[in-house]
């Protein structure tokens, strides 16, 4: 244990200055059954109130059961949260209901300067929820960051969330590195990472096979870099769905580089409702490999969550300056490149460069489809580009 901690602390600063707050010293049992959340909150309170440089709350290599818990700031220093053990959520819908939380398992709120690391695991025990229609259950996240800034998380595993595994809501300056996020294929609404109203996000070197979107980017977002992410099984990386409430969308400066989409339902996707306004612009997808992906490249401006369909409108979200560079691999769909843009507001300045998509089925051809999509193509483009050149 001590060796592990020393390893973690190296690079942070002088080990002698670091003050540790071990949950076991606050009465946690770590037997996977006893509710240890009071002990965790006491340890957090002392960590958060410590005036030493970068105090560290330590969750040792044991199994802890917690009720839904919020770790609230602001704290007096930047704090570290070292998860070496396992955190178990309530075991099913009945247990959650008794605990009266409809939002999350673990939450950090109003914390500025947070380093979560370790080799630990957060187990959302979501299985019991996945069979219940999502209309009847709350959107429970395994890990929620709310109105927090300067957040760093590395080498944490998060599995089996009831719904979204990690939510970023109203945060700034976030760095995730080396995360492992997993839920079975087909588990509903279990996005890996959902980003909402948040700026400056860097997600690097992570595996996300969460059954739903690997990363989904909601409204009011700018400056997101997603690099070296392996995605699947699940739905792919999605910008959207956006504009569902007729709102003015504002999403910009999104970069997805060095990604692998393995058996995903979609790949690089932008989806908006017909009711949306505003814009999505300055988006880059580059150096991406597809292995048997559903819709490798897709813009869908006719997204509609309603089984009865959505009526046409006379507005649309303006999509512009989206580049797709060095993307290759196999497509399950016959339409491998699908730019289905709004009939009211054209997609402009779409750039394709060095694209080679082939069918997952040997001998079958794939095609491109364009609806009101403008831009240009360079280099090898397979299937052939259908973009309208600029007028
Ligand atoms: C939280 O920590 C502060 C300062 O260390 C202390 O005064 C207070 O009693 C603690 N509160 C709880 C609920 O433990
Ligand atoms: C949940 O709410 C019910 C009804 O308001 C209350 O009786 C119960 O004590 C609450 N349970 C917890 C764990 O707070
Ligand atoms: C994204 O990458 C670019 C360089 O390609 C860099 O300038 C920018 O600061 C990065 N943004 C974030 C949020 O990491
Ligand atoms: C991102 O991850 C890649 C691959 O693991 C690594 O080579 C690179 O150094 C990382 N980038 C940063 C800025 O940490
Ligand atoms: C959209 O977001 C950009 C970047 O965050 C910002 O500069 C701009 O003012 C926003 N526009 C609107 C209409 O909110
Ligand atoms: C793709 O997914 C399959 C099935 O999960 C797995 O066996 C294979 O190793 C993955 N390939 C890569 C390159 O990750
Ligand atoms: C297009 O988007 C890229 C980011 O992908 C940005 O660097 C570039 O400045 C944008 N071009 C225009 C004309 O805005
Ligand atoms: C484009 O969207 C419309 C409306 O949902 C749909 O009918 C059509 O099939 C889509 N086109 C392609 C190529 O997916
Ligand atoms: C596209 O990829 C296929 C399958 O890997 C390969 O056989 C073909 O030569 C490539 N086409 C080009 C133009 O690079």
Short mmCIF file of N, CA and C in Angstrom, two decimals, residues 192-254:
data_model
loop_
_atom_site.label_atom_id
_atom_site.label_comp_id
_atom_site.label_asym_id
_atom_site.label_seq_id
_atom_site.Cartn_x
_atom_site.Cartn_y
_atom_site.Cartn_z
N UNK A 192 -20.81 6.77 -22.38
CA UNK A 192 -19.55 6.73 -21.64
C UNK A 192 -19.34 8.05 -20.92
N UNK A 193 -19.15 9.11 -21.71
CA UNK A 193 -18.94 10.45 -21.14
C UNK A 193 -19.89 11.40 -21.84
N UNK A 194 -20.74 12.08 -21.09
CA UNK A 194 -21.60 13.08 -21.69
C UNK A 194 -21.15 14.46 -21.22
N UNK A 195 -20.98 15.35 -22.20
CA UNK A 195 -20.47 16.69 -21.89
C UNK A 195 -21.57 17.70 -22.16
N UNK A 196 -21.87 18.50 -21.17
CA UNK A 196 -22.96 19.47 -21.31
C UNK A 196 -22.52 20.81 -20.70
N UNK A 197 -22.74 21.90 -21.43
CA UNK A 197 -22.43 23.24 -20.92
C UNK A 197 -21.04 23.33 -20.30
N UNK A 198 -20.06 22.80 -20.99
CA UNK A 198 -18.71 22.68 -20.43
C UNK A 198 -17.69 23.07 -21.49
N UNK A 199 -16.65 23.76 -21.09
CA UNK A 199 -15.61 24.16 -22.04
C UNK A 199 -14.24 23.61 -21.66
N UNK A 200 -13.41 23.41 -22.68
CA UNK A 200 -12.03 22.96 -22.49
C UNK A 200 -11.95 21.57 -21.86
N UNK A 201 -12.15 20.59 -22.71
CA UNK A 201 -12.11 19.20 -22.25
C UNK A 201 -11.08 18.45 -23.09
N UNK A 202 -10.23 17.67 -22.41
CA UNK A 202 -9.23 16.84 -23.09
C UNK A 202 -9.40 15.42 -22.59
N UNK A 203 -9.78 14.53 -23.49
CA UNK A 203 -9.92 13.11 -23.13
C UNK A 203 -8.87 12.36 -23.92
N UNK A 204 -7.96 11.69 -23.24
CA UNK A 204 -6.86 11.01 -23.94
C UNK A 204 -6.73 9.55 -23.53
N UNK A 205 -6.31 8.75 -24.48
CA UNK A 205 -5.84 7.40 -24.21
C UNK A 205 -6.80 6.59 -23.34
N UNK A 206 -8.03 6.44 -23.80
CA UNK A 206 -9.04 5.76 -22.98
C UNK A 206 -9.80 4.71 -23.79
N UNK A 207 -10.30 3.72 -23.09
CA UNK A 207 -11.17 2.71 -23.70
C UNK A 207 -12.60 2.97 -23.23
N UNK A 208 -13.52 3.08 -24.17
CA UNK A 208 -14.92 3.30 -23.80
C UNK A 208 -15.79 2.34 -24.60
N UNK A 209 -16.31 1.33 -23.94
CA UNK A 209 -17.22 0.40 -24.59
C UNK A 209 -18.45 0.33 -23.71
N UNK A 210 -19.32 1.32 -23.85
CA UNK A 210 -20.36 1.52 -22.84
C UNK A 210 -21.74 1.11 -23.32
N UNK A 211 -21.86 0.61 -24.54
CA UNK A 211 -23.17 0.21 -25.05
C UNK A 211 -23.92 1.35 -25.73
N UNK A 212 -23.70 2.59 -25.32
CA UNK A 212 -24.34 3.74 -25.97
C UNK A 212 -23.22 4.63 -26.53
N UNK A 213 -23.46 5.96 -26.62
CA UNK A 213 -22.39 6.82 -27.14
C UNK A 213 -21.12 6.70 -26.29
N UNK A 214 -19.96 6.65 -26.94
CA UNK A 214 -18.69 6.67 -26.19
C UNK A 214 -18.54 8.02 -25.52
N UNK A 215 -18.62 9.04 -26.37
CA UNK A 215 -18.63 10.41 -25.86
C UNK A 215 -19.77 11.11 -26.58
N UNK A 216 -20.60 11.81 -25.84
CA UNK A 216 -21.61 12.62 -26.50
C UNK A 216 -21.44 14.06 -26.06
N UNK A 217 -21.55 14.93 -27.05
CA UNK A 217 -21.28 16.34 -26.83
C UNK A 217 -22.59 17.08 -26.97
N UNK A 218 -23.04 17.65 -25.88
CA UNK A 218 -24.32 18.35 -25.87
C UNK A 218 -24.14 19.80 -26.24
N UNK A 219 -25.08 20.60 -25.84
CA UNK A 219 -25.10 21.99 -26.28
C UNK A 219 -24.21 22.87 -25.39
N UNK A 220 -23.79 24.01 -25.96
CA UNK A 220 -23.02 24.99 -25.21
C UNK A 220 -21.61 24.51 -24.92
N UNK A 221 -20.99 23.90 -25.92
CA UNK A 221 -19.68 23.31 -25.70
C UNK A 221 -18.67 23.91 -26.66
N UNK A 222 -17.49 24.26 -26.18
CA UNK A 222 -16.40 24.56 -27.10
C UNK A 222 -15.09 24.04 -26.54
N UNK A 223 -14.16 23.80 -27.46
CA UNK A 223 -12.82 23.30 -27.12
C UNK A 223 -12.84 21.93 -26.46
N UNK A 224 -13.07 20.94 -27.29
CA UNK A 224 -12.98 19.56 -26.81
C UNK A 224 -11.99 18.81 -27.68
N UNK A 225 -11.02 18.16 -27.08
CA UNK A 225 -10.10 17.28 -27.81
C UNK A 225 -10.28 15.86 -27.30
N UNK A 226 -10.55 14.96 -28.20
CA UNK A 226 -10.70 13.55 -27.84
C UNK A 226 -9.65 12.80 -28.66
N UNK A 227 -8.64 12.23 -28.00
CA UNK A 227 -7.55 11.60 -28.74
C UNK A 227 -7.25 10.21 -28.19
N UNK A 228 -6.80 9.33 -29.06
CA UNK A 228 -6.43 7.96 -28.69
C UNK A 228 -7.52 7.28 -27.88
N UNK A 229 -8.74 7.36 -28.38
CA UNK A 229 -9.84 6.67 -27.72
C UNK A 229 -10.27 5.48 -28.56
N UNK A 230 -10.42 4.34 -27.92
CA UNK A 230 -10.98 3.16 -28.58
C UNK A 230 -12.42 3.03 -28.10
N UNK A 231 -13.30 2.92 -29.08
CA UNK A 231 -14.72 3.04 -28.79
C UNK A 231 -15.47 1.81 -29.32
N UNK A 232 -16.25 1.17 -28.49
CA UNK A 232 -17.07 0.06 -28.92
C UNK A 232 -16.96 -1.11 -27.96
N UNK A 233 -18.05 -1.86 -27.71
CA UNK A 233 -19.32 -1.70 -28.42
C UNK A 233 -20.07 -0.44 -27.95
N UNK A 234 -20.93 0.07 -28.83
CA UNK A 234 -21.69 1.27 -28.48
C UNK A 234 -22.08 2.03 -29.73
N UNK A 235 -22.37 3.31 -29.55
CA UNK A 235 -22.94 4.08 -30.66
C UNK A 235 -21.95 4.98 -31.37
N UNK A 236 -20.74 5.17 -30.84
CA UNK A 236 -19.79 6.05 -31.51
C UNK A 236 -19.60 7.35 -30.75
N UNK A 237 -18.95 8.31 -31.39
CA UNK A 237 -18.77 9.63 -30.77
C UNK A 237 -19.76 10.56 -31.43
N UNK A 238 -20.62 11.16 -30.63
CA UNK A 238 -21.71 11.97 -31.17
C UNK A 238 -21.62 13.41 -30.74
N UNK A 239 -21.74 14.30 -31.71
CA UNK A 239 -22.04 15.69 -31.38
C UNK A 239 -23.55 15.77 -31.52
N UNK A 240 -24.24 15.89 -30.39
CA UNK A 240 -25.70 15.88 -30.41
C UNK A 240 -26.24 14.67 -29.66
N UNK A 241 -27.58 14.57 -29.59
CA UNK A 241 -28.49 15.33 -30.43
C UNK A 241 -28.70 16.75 -29.91
N UNK A 242 -28.85 17.68 -30.85
CA UNK A 242 -28.89 19.09 -30.51
C UNK A 242 -30.17 19.75 -31.03
N UNK A 243 -30.62 20.76 -30.32
CA UNK A 243 -31.72 21.59 -30.79
C UNK A 243 -33.10 21.01 -30.58
N UNK A 244 -33.22 20.01 -29.71
CA UNK A 244 -34.50 19.33 -29.50
C UNK A 244 -35.59 20.21 -28.91
N UNK A 245 -35.21 21.28 -28.24
CA UNK A 245 -36.24 22.15 -27.65
C UNK A 245 -36.39 23.44 -28.44
N UNK A 246 -35.91 23.43 -29.69
CA UNK A 246 -36.02 24.63 -30.52
C UNK A 246 -35.02 25.69 -30.11
N UNK A 247 -34.01 25.27 -29.37
CA UNK A 247 -33.03 26.22 -28.83
C UNK A 247 -31.98 26.62 -29.86
N UNK A 248 -31.21 27.67 -29.50
CA UNK A 248 -30.10 28.12 -30.34
C UNK A 248 -28.86 27.33 -29.92
N UNK A 249 -28.41 26.47 -30.82
CA UNK A 249 -27.27 25.60 -30.55
C UNK A 249 -25.97 26.37 -30.74
N UNK A 250 -24.98 26.10 -29.90
CA UNK A 250 -23.67 26.74 -30.05
C UNK A 250 -22.58 25.75 -29.66
N UNK A 251 -22.06 25.06 -30.65
CA UNK A 251 -21.00 24.07 -30.41
C UNK A 251 -19.86 24.36 -31.37
N UNK A 252 -18.63 24.44 -30.86
CA UNK A 252 -17.52 24.75 -31.75
C UNK A 252 -16.20 24.18 -31.25
N UNK A 253 -15.27 24.05 -32.20
CA UNK A 253 -13.90 23.66 -31.88
C UNK A 253 -13.82 22.29 -31.20
N UNK A 254 -14.29 21.28 -31.90
CA UNK A 254 -14.28 19.91 -31.41
C UNK A 254 -13.30 19.10 -32.27
#
